[in-house]
Amino acid sequence: MNPFFNLHTVADGVWAAIVVPGSGALGNAAIIDLGDSTVVVDTFSLPQAAELLKQAAEKLTGKPVQYVINTHYHGDHHYGNQVFTNSQIITTGITRDCLTKEAAPTTEAWQEGLQQVITTLEKGRQAAQDNRLQTAFANEIADKKALLRAVPDIRRVTASITFSDKMIIHGSARTATVLTFGGGHTESDAMVYVEDAGVLIAGDLVLSRTHPAMLSGSLENWPGIVERIGRELEFSKLIPGHGEVTDRSSLGEMIRYLTAIPEYARQAAASGETEAYWLEGGVPEPFAAWEMSHVFGWNFRWLYQQYKQGEGVK
Ligand SMILES: [Zn+2]
């Protein structure tokens, strides 16, 4: 047991590391045993959580981690990279460019920024009407406080290997296909498809019953990417970037969210009522029971403003 994540056997040779909400790890990770090599997908938001992931991968597979794949550039999927000192780190070329363009902030500036985020989150928690929203805020605050404490120790490590569309790691027992269908959640989102095991590791392109953050990437492309996953990839188990291990049913739920919430915000913006009026109504069905419900507020405000300015959403 560790405070950051729980390990689940998803298929022969594939494990999901599902984070404990509020522990600071924040984004799920996965471990793949290819037979003669070991792969880790995403490395959490904290080096100390990543260290435990590395130990778990070595113990489960009996081998050092040869490859680490980062699905996208959000910190909760790569701040732990630094512990994988002897591994090759793989991302799309675009993800690597995003990370190198955005110069790492100084420790001080980063801590100051996080303090401001925590203050805003505290206000959100105080204003939250229902228990679900209060819990979501409390977890996010705890996650951000854990990151704040870790900041002086985090060293940004970017990919040593990049790819454009697809690369295949051939193992003696199974193969891992690392691929992208473009950018939806961010400018570039990668997935890892373990066809022999019937598993897709989807990063944040597909979550299970958890509000996805829509503020970067392309909302225009995202539903089409999820549709394409359903059409082209055969798998029965899906490891999402956030939420519990799921199956193909999350594809349809995700597409529904990605189309219904912008439509809801579009109608809200056209109604003449304020943002606050609509937010008081809470999360619309059938998404009211989804986790990380504070993210709905971020999504809604952003979409509402875009529609208000008559820009539509990209
Ligand atoms: Zn993300």
CSV table of C-alpha atoms and ligand atoms in Angstrom, one decimal:
chain,number,residue,atom,x,y,z
A,1,MET,CA,0.0,0.0,0.0
A,2,ASN,CA,1.1,3.5,-0.7
A,3,PRO,CA,-0.8,6.8,-0.2
A,4,PHE,CA,-0.7,7.8,-3.9
A,5,PHE,CA,-2.2,5.0,-6.0
A,6,ASN,CA,-3.8,1.6,-6.1
A,7,LEU,CA,-2.6,-1.1,-8.6
A,8,HIS,CA,-5.1,-3.0,-10.6
A,9,THR,CA,-4.4,-6.0,-12.9
A,10,VAL,CA,-6.2,-5.0,-16.1
A,11,ALA,CA,-5.1,-7.9,-18.3
A,12,ASP,CA,-2.1,-10.3,-18.6
A,13,GLY,CA,0.9,-8.0,-18.4
A,14,VAL,CA,-1.0,-4.7,-18.0
A,15,TRP,CA,-1.5,-2.9,-14.7
A,16,ALA,CA,-3.3,0.4,-14.0
A,17,ALA,CA,-2.0,2.7,-11.2
A,18,ILE,CA,-5.2,4.5,-10.3
A,19,VAL,CA,-4.5,7.6,-8.1
A,20,VAL,CA,-6.0,8.3,-4.7
A,21,PRO,CA,-7.9,11.6,-4.9
A,22,GLY,CA,-6.2,14.4,-3.0
A,23,SER,CA,-2.9,12.5,-2.6
A,24,GLY,CA,-1.1,14.8,-5.1
A,25,ALA,CA,-0.5,12.1,-7.7
A,26,LEU,CA,-3.5,13.4,-9.7
A,27,GLY,CA,-3.2,11.6,-13.1
A,28,ASN,CA,-3.4,7.8,-13.5
A,29,ALA,CA,-0.5,5.8,-14.8
A,30,ALA,CA,0.0,2.3,-16.3
A,31,ILE,CA,2.6,-0.5,-16.4
A,32,ILE,CA,3.1,-2.8,-19.4
A,33,ASP,CA,5.2,-6.0,-19.4
A,34,LEU,CA,6.2,-6.6,-23.0
A,35,GLY,CA,8.1,-9.8,-22.1
A,36,ASP,CA,11.6,-8.6,-22.6
A,37,SER,CA,11.1,-5.0,-21.7
A,38,THR,CA,8.9,-2.9,-19.4
A,39,VAL,CA,7.0,0.3,-20.3
A,40,VAL,CA,5.4,2.9,-18.0
A,41,VAL,CA,2.7,5.2,-19.2
A,42,ASP,CA,2.6,8.7,-17.5
A,43,THR,CA,4.4,9.5,-14.3
A,44,PHE,CA,2.0,11.4,-12.0
A,45,SER,CA,2.4,14.9,-10.7
A,46,LEU,CA,4.9,14.1,-7.9
A,47,PRO,CA,8.4,12.5,-8.1
A,48,GLN,CA,7.8,10.6,-4.8
A,49,ALA,CA,4.7,9.0,-6.3
A,50,ALA,CA,6.7,8.2,-9.5
A,51,GLU,CA,9.4,6.6,-7.4
A,52,LEU,CA,6.8,4.1,-6.0
A,53,LEU,CA,5.5,3.5,-9.6
A,54,LYS,CA,9.0,2.7,-10.7
A,55,GLN,CA,9.5,0.2,-7.8
A,56,ALA,CA,6.1,-1.4,-8.6
A,57,ALA,CA,6.9,-1.8,-12.3
A,58,GLU,CA,10.3,-3.4,-11.5
A,59,LYS,CA,8.7,-5.7,-8.9
A,60,LEU,CA,5.8,-6.8,-11.1
A,61,THR,CA,7.8,-7.3,-14.3
A,62,GLY,CA,11.2,-8.3,-12.8
A,63,LYS,CA,12.9,-5.8,-15.1
A,64,PRO,CA,14.0,-2.2,-15.1
A,65,VAL,CA,11.7,0.3,-16.9
A,66,GLN,CA,13.1,0.7,-20.4
A,67,TYR,CA,10.5,3.2,-21.8
A,68,VAL,CA,8.3,5.9,-20.3
A,69,ILE,CA,5.5,7.3,-22.5
A,70,ASN,CA,3.9,10.7,-21.6
A,71,THR,CA,0.4,10.9,-23.1
A,72,HIS,CA,0.3,14.8,-23.1
A,73,TYR,CA,2.0,17.9,-21.7
A,74,HIS,CA,-0.1,18.4,-18.6
A,75,GLY,CA,2.1,18.2,-15.5
A,76,ASP,CA,0.1,15.5,-13.7
A,77,HIS,CA,1.3,13.1,-16.5
A,78,HIS,CA,5.0,13.9,-16.5
A,79,TYR,CA,6.3,15.7,-13.4
A,80,GLY,CA,7.5,12.3,-12.1
A,81,ASN,CA,9.7,11.7,-15.2
A,82,GLN,CA,12.9,12.6,-13.3
A,83,VAL,CA,12.9,9.3,-11.3
A,84,PHE,CA,13.2,7.2,-14.5
A,85,THR,CA,16.9,8.1,-15.0
A,86,ASN,CA,17.8,5.0,-17.1
A,87,SER,CA,14.6,5.0,-19.3
A,88,GLN,CA,13.9,6.4,-22.7
A,89,ILE,CA,11.1,9.0,-22.5
A,90,ILE,CA,8.7,9.1,-25.5
A,91,THR,CA,6.1,11.7,-26.5
A,92,THR,CA,4.8,13.1,-29.7
A,93,GLY,CA,7.0,15.8,-31.3
A,94,ILE,CA,4.3,18.4,-30.7
A,95,THR,CA,4.0,17.5,-27.0
A,96,ARG,CA,7.8,17.8,-26.7
A,97,ASP,CA,7.7,21.2,-28.5
A,98,CYS,CA,5.0,22.5,-26.1
A,99,LEU,CA,7.1,21.5,-23.1
A,100,THR,CA,10.3,23.0,-24.4
A,101,LYS,CA,8.7,26.2,-25.7
A,102,GLU,CA,7.1,26.9,-22.3
A,103,ALA,CA,10.3,27.5,-20.2
A,104,ALA,CA,10.2,26.0,-16.8
A,105,PRO,CA,9.3,28.7,-14.2
A,106,THR,CA,11.6,29.5,-11.4
A,107,THR,CA,10.8,27.7,-8.1
A,108,GLU,CA,9.6,31.0,-6.7
A,109,ALA,CA,7.3,31.9,-9.5
A,110,TRP,CA,5.9,28.4,-9.7
A,111,GLN,CA,5.2,28.4,-5.9
A,112,GLU,CA,3.6,31.9,-6.1
A,113,GLY,CA,1.4,30.8,-9.0
A,114,LEU,CA,0.3,27.7,-7.1
A,115,GLN,CA,-0.5,29.8,-4.0
A,116,GLN,CA,-2.8,31.9,-6.1
A,117,VAL,CA,-4.5,28.8,-7.5
A,118,ILE,CA,-5.0,27.4,-4.0
A,119,THR,CA,-6.6,30.7,-2.8
A,120,THR,CA,-9.0,30.6,-5.8
A,121,LEU,CA,-9.8,27.0,-5.1
A,122,GLU,CA,-10.5,27.8,-1.4
A,123,LYS,CA,-13.0,30.4,-2.5
A,124,GLY,CA,-14.6,27.9,-4.7
A,125,ARG,CA,-14.9,25.4,-1.9
A,126,GLN,CA,-16.5,28.0,0.4
A,127,ALA,CA,-19.0,28.9,-2.2
A,128,ALA,CA,-19.8,25.3,-3.1
A,129,GLN,CA,-23.4,24.3,-2.4
A,130,ASP,CA,-23.3,20.6,-2.4
A,131,ASN,CA,-21.1,17.9,-0.9
A,132,ARG,CA,-19.9,16.5,-4.1
A,133,LEU,CA,-18.6,19.9,-5.3
A,134,GLN,CA,-17.0,20.6,-1.8
A,135,THR,CA,-15.2,17.2,-1.9
A,136,ALA,CA,-14.0,17.8,-5.5
A,137,PHE,CA,-12.6,21.2,-4.4
A,138,ALA,CA,-11.0,19.7,-1.2
A,139,ASN,CA,-9.3,17.0,-3.3
A,140,GLU,CA,-7.9,19.5,-5.8
A,141,ILE,CA,-6.7,21.8,-3.0
A,142,ALA,CA,-4.9,18.8,-1.3
A,143,ASP,CA,-3.4,17.9,-4.7
A,144,LYS,CA,-2.2,21.4,-5.3
A,145,LYS,CA,-0.7,21.7,-1.8
A,146,ALA,CA,1.2,18.4,-2.3
A,147,LEU,CA,2.6,19.8,-5.6
A,148,LEU,CA,3.5,23.1,-3.9
A,149,ARG,CA,5.6,21.2,-1.3
A,150,ALA,CA,7.2,19.1,-4.1
A,151,VAL,CA,8.1,22.1,-6.4
A,152,PRO,CA,11.7,22.6,-5.1
A,153,ASP,CA,12.5,19.0,-6.0
A,154,ILE,CA,10.9,18.8,-9.4
A,155,ARG,CA,13.2,18.8,-12.4
A,156,ARG,CA,11.5,18.9,-15.8
A,157,VAL,CA,12.6,16.1,-18.0
A,158,THR,CA,11.3,16.0,-21.6
A,159,ALA,CA,11.3,13.2,-24.2
A,160,SER,CA,14.4,11.6,-25.7
A,161,ILE,CA,12.3,9.9,-28.5
A,162,THR,CA,9.5,11.6,-30.4
A,163,PHE,CA,7.1,10.3,-33.0
A,164,SER,CA,4.4,11.9,-35.3
A,165,ASP,CA,1.6,9.4,-35.8
A,166,LYS,CA,2.6,6.0,-34.5
A,167,MET,CA,5.4,3.9,-33.2
A,168,ILE,CA,5.5,0.3,-32.2
A,169,ILE,CA,7.5,-1.2,-29.4
A,170,HIS,CA,7.9,-4.9,-30.2
A,171,GLY,CA,8.3,-7.1,-27.2
A,172,SER,CA,8.8,-10.8,-26.9
A,173,ALA,CA,5.4,-11.4,-25.2
A,174,ARG,CA,3.3,-8.5,-26.6
A,175,THR,CA,3.6,-5.2,-28.5
A,176,ALA,CA,2.7,-1.7,-27.5
A,177,THR,CA,1.5,0.7,-30.2
A,178,VAL,CA,2.0,4.3,-29.2
A,179,LEU,CA,-0.2,6.5,-31.4
A,180,THR,CA,-2.0,9.8,-31.8
A,181,PHE,CA,-5.1,10.8,-33.7
A,182,GLY,CA,-4.1,14.5,-33.2
A,183,GLY,CA,-5.0,17.0,-30.4
A,184,GLY,CA,-8.4,17.1,-28.6
A,185,HIS,CA,-7.7,17.5,-24.8
A,186,THR,CA,-4.4,19.2,-25.6
A,187,GLU,CA,-2.6,20.2,-28.8
A,188,SER,CA,-1.4,16.6,-29.1
A,189,ASP,CA,-2.7,13.6,-27.3
A,190,ALA,CA,-1.0,10.2,-27.4
A,191,MET,CA,-2.5,6.8,-26.4
A,192,VAL,CA,-1.0,3.4,-25.9
A,193,TYR,CA,-2.7,0.5,-27.5
A,194,VAL,CA,-1.8,-3.0,-26.2
A,195,GLU,CA,-3.7,-5.0,-28.8
A,196,ASP,CA,-2.7,-8.5,-27.6
A,197,ALA,CA,-4.0,-7.7,-24.2
A,198,GLY,CA,-7.2,-5.9,-25.4
A,199,VAL,CA,-6.3,-2.7,-23.5
A,200,LEU,CA,-6.2,1.0,-24.4
A,201,ILE,CA,-4.4,3.5,-22.2
A,202,ALA,CA,-6.2,6.6,-23.2
A,203,GLY,CA,-4.5,9.5,-21.3
A,204,ASP,CA,-7.1,12.3,-20.8
A,205,LEU,CA,-8.8,11.7,-24.2
A,206,VAL,CA,-11.2,9.4,-22.5
A,207,LEU,CA,-12.0,9.6,-18.8
A,208,SER,CA,-14.4,7.4,-16.8
A,209,ARG,CA,-17.3,9.3,-15.3
A,210,THR,CA,-15.0,12.2,-14.5
A,211,HIS,CA,-15.3,15.8,-15.9
A,212,PRO,CA,-12.6,16.4,-18.6
A,213,ALA,CA,-10.8,19.7,-18.6
A,214,MET,CA,-11.7,21.4,-21.9
A,215,LEU,CA,-9.5,24.5,-21.6
A,216,SER,CA,-6.6,23.5,-23.9
A,217,GLY,CA,-6.6,21.6,-27.2
A,218,SER,CA,-9.4,21.4,-29.7
A,219,LEU,CA,-13.0,20.9,-28.7
A,220,GLU,CA,-13.8,20.8,-32.4
A,221,ASN,CA,-11.6,17.7,-33.0
A,222,TRP,CA,-12.0,15.9,-29.7
A,223,PRO,CA,-15.3,14.0,-30.2
A,224,GLY,CA,-14.1,12.9,-33.6
A,225,ILE,CA,-10.9,11.5,-32.1
A,226,VAL,CA,-13.0,9.5,-29.6
A,227,GLU,CA,-15.2,8.2,-32.4
A,228,ARG,CA,-12.1,7.2,-34.3
A,229,ILE,CA,-10.8,5.3,-31.3
A,230,GLY,CA,-14.1,3.3,-31.3
A,231,ARG,CA,-13.9,2.6,-35.0
A,232,GLU,CA,-10.3,1.6,-35.3
A,233,LEU,CA,-9.1,0.1,-32.1
A,234,GLU,CA,-10.2,-3.2,-30.7
A,235,PHE,CA,-10.0,-3.4,-26.9
A,236,SER,CA,-12.3,-4.4,-24.0
A,237,LYS,CA,-10.5,-2.5,-21.1
A,238,LEU,CA,-9.7,1.1,-21.0
A,239,ILE,CA,-7.3,2.8,-18.5
A,240,PRO,CA,-8.3,6.5,-18.4
A,241,GLY,CA,-6.2,9.5,-17.3
A,242,HIS,CA,-8.6,10.1,-14.5
A,243,GLY,CA,-11.2,7.9,-12.9
A,244,GLU,CA,-11.4,4.1,-12.5
A,245,VAL,CA,-10.5,1.4,-15.1
A,246,THR,CA,-13.4,1.2,-17.5
A,247,ASP,CA,-14.4,-0.3,-20.9
A,248,ARG,CA,-15.7,0.8,-24.3
A,249,SER,CA,-18.9,2.3,-22.7
A,250,SER,CA,-16.8,5.3,-21.7
A,251,LEU,CA,-16.3,6.3,-25.3
A,252,GLY,CA,-20.0,7.0,-25.9
A,253,GLU,CA,-20.3,8.8,-22.5
A,254,MET,CA,-17.3,11.0,-23.4
A,255,ILE,CA,-18.7,11.9,-26.8
A,256,ARG,CA,-22.0,12.8,-25.1
A,257,TYR,CA,-20.3,15.0,-22.6
A,258,LEU,CA,-18.1,16.7,-25.2
A,259,THR,CA,-21.1,17.6,-27.3
A,260,ALA,CA,-23.8,18.2,-24.7
A,261,ILE,CA,-21.9,20.5,-22.4
A,262,PRO,CA,-20.9,23.0,-25.2
A,263,GLU,CA,-24.5,22.9,-26.4
A,264,TYR,CA,-25.7,23.6,-22.8
A,265,ALA,CA,-23.3,26.5,-22.5
A,266,ARG,CA,-24.3,27.9,-25.9
A,267,GLN,CA,-28.0,27.9,-24.9
A,268,ALA,CA,-27.0,29.5,-21.5
A,269,ALA,CA,-25.1,32.3,-23.2
A,270,ALA,CA,-28.1,32.9,-25.5
A,271,SER,CA,-30.6,32.9,-22.6
A,272,GLY,CA,-29.8,36.4,-21.3
A,273,GLU,CA,-29.2,34.9,-17.8
A,274,THR,CA,-25.8,35.3,-16.1
A,275,GLU,CA,-23.1,32.7,-15.8
A,276,ALA,CA,-23.7,32.6,-12.0
A,277,TYR,CA,-27.4,31.9,-12.6
A,278,TRP,CA,-26.6,28.8,-14.6
A,279,LEU,CA,-23.8,27.6,-12.4
A,280,GLU,CA,-26.2,27.7,-9.4
A,281,GLY,CA,-28.3,25.1,-11.2
A,282,GLY,CA,-25.3,22.6,-10.7
A,283,VAL,CA,-24.1,20.1,-13.2
A,284,PRO,CA,-26.8,19.0,-15.8
A,285,GLU,CA,-27.8,15.4,-16.1
A,286,PRO,CA,-26.7,12.8,-16.9
A,287,PHE,CA,-23.3,14.2,-15.7
A,288,ALA,CA,-24.2,15.2,-12.1
A,289,ALA,CA,-22.6,12.2,-10.5
A,290,TRP,CA,-19.3,12.5,-12.4
A,291,GLU,CA,-16.1,13.0,-10.4
A,292,MET,CA,-14.1,16.2,-10.2
A,293,SER,CA,-17.2,18.3,-10.5
A,294,HIS,CA,-15.3,21.5,-9.9
A,295,VAL,CA,-13.9,21.1,-13.5
A,296,PHE,CA,-17.5,21.5,-14.8
A,297,GLY,CA,-17.4,25.1,-13.5
A,298,TRP,CA,-14.1,25.8,-15.4
A,299,ASN,CA,-15.5,24.3,-18.6
A,300,PHE,CA,-18.8,26.1,-18.3
A,301,ARG,CA,-17.4,29.5,-17.7
A,302,TRP,CA,-14.9,29.2,-20.5
A,303,LEU,CA,-17.5,28.0,-23.0
A,304,TYR,CA,-20.1,30.5,-21.9
A,305,GLN,CA,-17.6,33.4,-22.4
A,306,GLN,CA,-16.7,32.1,-25.9
A,307,TYR,CA,-20.3,31.9,-26.9
A,308,LYS,CA,-21.0,35.3,-25.3
A,309,GLN,CA,-18.3,36.8,-27.5
A,310,GLY,CA,-19.9,35.2,-30.5
A,311,GLU,CA,-16.8,33.2,-31.3
A,312,GLY,CA,-18.1,29.6,-31.0
A,313,VAL,CA,-15.7,27.1,-29.7
A,314,LYS,CA,-12.6,25.7,-31.3
B,1,ZN,ZN,-4.7,16.5,-19.0
